[in-house]
Coordinates of C-alpha atoms in Angstrom, one line a residue:
X1 CA 49.7 123.6 125.0
X2 CA 49.4 123.1 121.3
X3 CA 48.9 126.9 120.4
X4 CA 51.6 127.9 122.9
X5 CA 54.0 125.6 121.2
X6 CA 53.0 126.9 117.6
X7 CA 53.2 130.8 119.0
X8 CA 56.5 130.1 121.0
X9 CA 58.5 128.1 118.6
X10 CA 56.9 129.1 115.2
X11 CA 54.7 132.3 114.8
X12 CA 56.8 134.7 116.6
X13 CA 60.1 133.8 115.6
X14 CA 58.9 133.5 111.8
X15 CA 56.8 136.9 112.0
X16 CA 59.5 139.2 110.8
X17 CA 60.3 137.1 107.7
X18 CA 56.5 136.9 106.8
X19 CA 56.2 140.9 107.3
X20 CA 59.1 141.6 105.0
X21 CA 57.3 139.5 102.2
X22 CA 54.2 142.0 102.2
X23 CA 52.3 142.1 100.0
X24 CA 52.9 138.7 98.6
X25 CA 51.7 137.3 101.9
X26 CA 48.2 138.5 102.4
X27 CA 47.4 136.4 105.4
X28 CA 50.1 134.1 107.2
X29 CA 50.0 132.2 110.5
X30 CA 46.7 132.4 112.6
X31 CA 44.0 131.9 110.3
X32 CA 42.3 129.0 108.8
X33 CA 44.4 129.4 105.3
X34 CA 47.3 131.4 104.3
X35 CA 46.5 133.6 101.4
X36 CA 49.5 134.4 99.1
X37 CA 49.7 136.7 95.9
X38 CA 52.2 135.9 93.3
X39 CA 53.8 139.1 91.5
X40 CA 52.2 140.1 88.2
X41 CA 52.9 137.8 85.3
X42 CA 53.9 134.8 87.5
X43 CA 52.6 131.4 87.9
X44 CA 52.5 129.6 91.3
X45 CA 54.4 126.2 91.8
X46 CA 53.8 123.9 94.8
X47 CA 55.8 120.9 96.0
X48 CA 55.6 118.8 99.2
X49 CA 57.9 116.4 101.0
X50 CA 57.2 114.1 104.0
X51 CA 60.2 113.3 106.2
X52 CA 59.9 110.1 108.5
X53 CA 62.3 109.3 111.4
X54 CA 64.0 105.9 111.1
X55 CA 63.6 106.5 107.0
X56 CA 64.8 109.8 106.2
X57 CA 66.9 110.6 109.3
X58 CA 68.2 109.3 112.5
X59 CA 66.1 109.4 115.6
X60 CA 69.1 111.3 117.4
X61 CA 69.6 113.8 114.5
X62 CA 70.5 117.2 115.4
X63 CA 67.2 119.3 115.9
X64 CA 68.9 122.1 114.0
X65 CA 70.2 120.4 111.1
X66 CA 67.1 118.5 110.8
X67 CA 65.2 121.7 110.8
X68 CA 67.4 123.2 108.1
X69 CA 67.2 120.0 106.0
X70 CA 63.4 119.8 106.2
X71 CA 63.0 122.9 104.4
X72 CA 66.0 122.5 101.9
X73 CA 64.7 119.3 100.5
X74 CA 61.5 121.1 99.6
X75 CA 63.5 124.3 98.2
X76 CA 65.6 121.9 96.1
X77 CA 62.3 121.0 94.2
X78 CA 61.7 124.6 93.4
X79 CA 65.4 125.0 92.0
X80 CA 64.6 122.1 89.7
X81 CA 61.9 124.3 88.1
X82 CA 63.6 127.6 88.4
X83 CA 61.1 129.0 90.7
X84 CA 61.7 131.7 93.3
X85 CA 60.2 130.7 97.0
X86 CA 56.9 132.6 98.2
X87 CA 56.5 130.7 101.4
X88 CA 55.8 127.4 103.0
X89 CA 53.5 125.4 105.4
X90 CA 54.7 123.0 108.0
X91 CA 53.0 119.8 109.4
X92 CA 54.6 118.3 112.6
X93 CA 53.6 115.0 114.2
X94 CA 55.2 114.6 117.6
X95 CA 55.1 111.7 120.0
X96 CA 56.3 113.9 122.9
X97 CA 56.8 117.6 123.3
X98 CA 60.4 118.7 124.2
X99 CA 61.0 122.4 124.1
X100 CA 64.8 122.3 123.8
X101 CA 64.3 120.1 120.8
X102 CA 61.7 122.4 119.2
X103 CA 63.5 125.5 119.8
X104 CA 66.7 123.9 117.8
X105 CA 64.4 122.6 115.2
X106 CA 62.7 126.1 114.7
X107 CA 66.1 127.8 114.7
X108 CA 67.4 125.5 112.0
X109 CA 64.2 126.1 110.1
X110 CA 64.3 129.6 110.5
X111 CA 68.0 129.9 109.3
X112 CA 66.9 128.1 105.9
X113 CA 64.0 130.2 105.6
X114 CA 65.9 133.3 106.0
X115 CA 68.9 132.2 103.8
X116 CA 66.3 131.5 101.2
X117 CA 63.8 134.2 101.7
X118 CA 61.0 131.7 102.3
X119 CA 58.8 132.6 105.0
X120 CA 56.4 130.1 107.1
X121 CA 52.8 130.9 106.5
X122 CA 51.0 128.3 108.3
X123 CA 50.7 124.5 109.3
X124 CA 49.6 122.3 111.7
X125 CA 50.8 120.0 114.6
X126 CA 49.6 116.8 116.0
X127 CA 50.3 114.0 118.3
X128 CA 51.5 110.6 117.0
X129 CA 52.3 107.2 118.8
X130 CA 56.0 107.0 118.2
X131 CA 58.7 108.7 116.2
X132 CA 58.8 112.0 114.4
X133 CA 57.0 113.0 111.1
X134 CA 57.8 116.4 109.2
X135 CA 55.8 117.4 106.1
X136 CA 56.5 120.5 104.4
X137 CA 54.7 122.2 101.4
X138 CA 56.5 124.9 99.7
X139 CA 55.2 127.5 97.4
X140 CA 57.1 129.4 94.6
X141 CA 56.6 131.3 91.6
X142 CA 58.1 131.8 88.2
X143 CA 57.5 133.8 85.0
X144 CA 54.3 132.5 82.9
X145 CA 56.7 132.7 80.0
X146 CA 59.3 130.1 81.6
X147 CA 58.2 126.2 81.0
X148 CA 59.6 125.0 84.5
X149 CA 62.4 123.0 83.0
X150 CA 60.0 120.1 81.7
X151 CA 61.8 116.9 82.2
X152 CA 60.6 115.8 78.6
X153 CA 62.3 118.7 77.2
X154 CA 66.0 117.4 76.7
X155 CA 67.4 117.8 73.2
X156 CA 69.7 115.5 71.2
X157 CA 73.4 116.3 71.8
X158 CA 72.5 118.5 75.2
X159 CA 75.3 118.5 77.5
X160 CA 74.4 117.2 81.0
X161 CA 75.4 119.3 83.9
X162 CA 75.4 118.9 87.7
X163 CA 75.9 121.2 90.6
X164 CA 77.9 120.2 93.6
X165 CA 79.5 116.7 94.0
X166 CA 77.1 113.9 93.3
X167 CA 77.2 111.5 96.0
X168 CA 78.8 113.2 98.6
X169 CA 75.8 113.2 100.9
X170 CA 75.9 109.4 100.5
X171 CA 79.4 109.4 101.8
X172 CA 78.1 111.3 104.6
X173 CA 75.5 108.7 105.4
X174 CA 78.1 106.1 105.2
X175 CA 80.0 107.6 107.8
X176 CA 77.0 108.2 110.1
X177 CA 76.4 104.7 109.9
X178 CA 79.8 103.6 110.5
X179 CA 79.8 106.1 113.7
X180 CA 76.7 104.0 114.9
X181 CA 78.1 100.5 114.2
X182 CA 75.3 100.1 111.8
X183 CA 75.5 98.0 108.3
X184 CA 77.2 99.6 105.5
X185 CA 75.7 99.1 101.8
X186 CA 77.3 100.6 98.7
X187 CA 77.5 97.9 95.8
X188 CA 79.7 96.2 94.9
X189 CA 81.8 96.8 98.1
X190 CA 81.7 94.5 101.0
X191 CA 81.4 95.7 104.5
X192 CA 85.2 95.2 105.0
X193 CA 86.1 97.1 101.9
X194 CA 83.9 99.8 102.8
X195 CA 85.4 100.2 106.5
X196 CA 89.0 100.5 104.8
X197 CA 87.7 103.1 102.4
X198 CA 85.9 105.2 105.1
X199 CA 88.7 105.0 107.6
X200 CA 91.1 106.4 104.7
X201 CA 88.9 109.3 103.9
X202 CA 90.7 112.5 104.5
X203 CA 89.2 114.5 107.6
X204 CA 88.4 117.6 105.2
X205 CA 86.3 115.4 103.1
X206 CA 84.7 113.7 105.9
X207 CA 83.5 117.3 107.2
X208 CA 82.3 118.1 103.7
X209 CA 80.5 114.8 103.3
X210 CA 78.6 115.3 106.7
X211 CA 77.6 118.8 106.0
X212 CA 76.3 117.7 102.5
X213 CA 74.0 115.3 104.2
X214 CA 72.8 117.3 107.0
X215 CA 72.5 120.8 105.5
X216 CA 72.1 120.7 101.7
X217 CA 72.2 123.9 99.9
X218 CA 70.0 123.9 96.7
X219 CA 71.2 126.4 94.2
X220 CA 68.2 128.4 93.9
X221 CA 69.4 131.6 92.7
X222 CA 71.4 129.8 90.1
X223 CA 68.6 127.8 89.0
X224 CA 66.6 130.9 88.3
X225 CA 69.5 132.7 86.3
X226 CA 69.4 129.4 84.0
X227 CA 66.0 130.2 82.7
X228 CA 66.9 131.4 79.4
X229 CA 69.4 128.4 78.8
X230 CA 68.2 125.0 80.3
X231 CA 66.1 122.7 78.6
X232 CA 65.4 120.0 81.1
X233 CA 66.3 119.6 85.0
X234 CA 65.7 118.0 88.1
X235 CA 66.9 117.9 91.6
X236 CA 69.3 115.0 92.6
X237 CA 67.6 113.5 95.7
X238 CA 67.3 109.5 95.2
X239 CA 70.4 108.8 93.1
X240 CA 72.0 110.5 89.9
X241 CA 71.4 107.5 87.7
X242 CA 67.9 107.0 88.9
X243 CA 67.1 110.7 88.5
X244 CA 68.6 111.4 85.3
X245 CA 66.7 108.3 84.0
X246 CA 63.6 110.2 84.5
X247 CA 64.8 112.9 82.2
X248 CA 65.8 110.3 79.6
X249 CA 62.5 108.5 79.7
X250 CA 60.4 111.6 79.6
X251 CA 62.3 112.8 76.6
X252 CA 62.4 109.6 74.9
X253 CA 66.2 109.8 74.6
X254 CA 69.4 108.6 76.4
X255 CA 72.1 110.1 78.8
X256 CA 75.6 108.9 78.6
X257 CA 77.6 109.8 81.6
X258 CA 81.4 110.2 81.3
X259 CA 83.9 108.7 83.8
X260 CA 86.5 111.3 83.3
X261 CA 84.2 113.9 84.2
X262 CA 82.7 112.2 87.4
X263 CA 86.5 111.3 88.4
X264 CA 87.4 115.1 88.0
X265 CA 84.5 116.4 90.0
X266 CA 85.6 114.0 92.9
X267 CA 89.4 114.6 92.6
X268 CA 88.8 118.2 93.5
X269 CA 87.0 117.3 96.8
X270 CA 89.8 114.6 97.6
X271 CA 92.7 116.9 96.8
X272 CA 96.2 115.6 96.7
X273 CA 95.1 112.3 98.7
X274 CA 94.8 108.9 96.8
X275 CA 91.1 108.4 95.8
X276 CA 89.8 105.1 95.0
X277 CA 87.8 106.2 91.6
X278 CA 85.8 102.9 91.8
X279 CA 84.5 104.1 95.2
X280 CA 83.8 107.7 94.0
X281 CA 81.9 106.4 91.0
X282 CA 79.8 104.2 92.9
X283 CA 78.9 107.3 95.3
X284 CA 78.4 109.5 92.5
X285 CA 76.0 107.1 90.5
X286 CA 73.9 105.7 93.3
X287 CA 74.2 108.1 96.1
X288 CA 71.1 110.2 97.0
X289 CA 70.4 113.0 99.3
X290 CA 72.3 115.3 97.4
X291 CA 69.6 117.9 96.6
X292 CA 71.6 119.6 93.8
X293 CA 70.5 120.3 90.3
X294 CA 71.2 118.3 87.3
X295 CA 70.1 119.8 83.9
X296 CA 70.5 119.6 80.0
X297 CA 71.5 122.4 77.9
X298 CA 73.1 123.0 74.5
X299 CA 76.8 122.6 74.4
X300 CA 77.2 126.3 73.0
X301 CA 75.8 127.7 76.3
X302 CA 78.8 126.1 78.1
X303 CA 80.7 129.2 78.8
X304 CA 77.8 131.1 79.9
X305 CA 76.8 128.2 82.3
X306 CA 80.2 128.3 83.9
X307 CA 80.2 132.2 84.4
X308 CA 76.9 131.9 85.8
X309 CA 78.3 129.1 88.5
X310 CA 81.3 131.5 89.1
X311 CA 78.8 134.5 89.9
X312 CA 76.5 132.6 92.1
X313 CA 79.4 130.6 93.6
X314 CA 78.1 127.3 92.6
X315 CA 80.3 124.4 91.4
X316 CA 78.8 123.3 88.0
X317 CA 80.4 120.3 85.9
X318 CA 79.5 118.9 82.6
X319 CA 79.4 115.1 83.3
X320 CA 77.8 113.7 80.0
X321 CA 75.6 114.3 77.2
X322 CA 72.1 113.4 75.8
X323 CA 72.3 110.6 73.1
X324 CA 69.8 109.0 70.7
X325 CA 69.6 105.6 72.2
X326 CA 67.0 105.5 75.0
X327 CA 68.4 104.5 78.6
X328 CA 71.4 105.4 80.9
X329 CA 74.8 104.8 79.8
X330 CA 78.4 105.1 81.0
X331 CA 81.5 106.1 78.8
X332 CA 84.7 104.7 80.4
X333 CA 88.1 106.3 80.0
X334 CA 89.0 104.0 77.1
X335 CA 86.1 104.8 75.0
X336 CA 83.7 102.1 76.0
X337 CA 80.2 102.6 76.4
X338 CA 77.8 100.1 78.7
X339 CA 74.4 100.5 79.8
X340 CA 73.9 101.6 83.6
X341 CA 71.7 99.8 85.9
X342 CA 69.0 102.2 87.1
X343 CA 69.7 102.6 90.9
X344 CA 67.7 104.9 93.1
X345 CA 66.0 105.1 96.4
X346 CA 62.6 103.4 96.5
X347 CA 60.6 103.9 99.6
X348 CA 58.5 100.6 98.9
X349 CA 61.2 98.5 97.7
X350 CA 61.0 96.1 100.7
X351 CA 57.3 95.4 100.2
X352 CA 56.2 92.3 98.4
X353 CA 53.8 93.1 95.6
X354 CA 50.3 92.2 96.0
X355 CA 48.3 90.1 93.5
X356 CA 44.7 90.6 95.4

């Protein structure tokens, strides 16, 4: 059954994509190891992500959307270093076999693979006691002369940019929790206040937020075009404040985010409807699951960055700058600057430290 499952849902549907990538793919699905050949003058980069039901997605998540997202979260890591996809391997742990679910998952996975030209080249399946586990390792390449957007490479007075709308996927998660009757969490708001805010969210914004959560679109081509421009970068996955703090810490500098810039990004999404900016700022600063790009570049390159964004149809916005004081800071509309608490997703936050 296992080999029939692999052949039906993965080997055959993905074969044409692997064939089209010859000669980069010397050997794909069907052998003990995949064999890849990067282009001349390129170095290989590798990233892996593990998604678990009940932690990273709901048990009743759409199979198609889960297939798409499983690959997209890995491709977001390639975008964070300006790399081009070469291929990926899939590890799938199933507690039961449902061919309808597998068909939907495979179609979503294939849709993302085709969109980003990233063929499936191997993997493994296994049985588990309960739930669903998905592990993808993606391989990519970039020119050997490219430094890969080192997080420690931010420079004083760089502008800080983001693609997309930071926190939009967090809004999608809140909407999903609301629809399921689950507890809502977004400090400092109460459950009742959050319900009021969600109920007043325009229908078009709700649709965009759910799409951002379930079908993230990392800006890969745009990130590759930024190679001559960007100093430091990473993908926004665990919350913007916590993610950008990694760049600040590694570069031994600080990052100052600007209230008016964040408000402007969200007002574009909200349109003419009344927006509670305290709500949108909380989403932007602490939201996760965006799988968009944050990067630092000299202010003199701003016009070029905006042009590249238009060319690649990517929304890109300057939201702050690199400063000399280490840490994360927030500049309000009145010019006051305050330290920002580092808020990001932690898989092990619920565990008590062991002193054994």
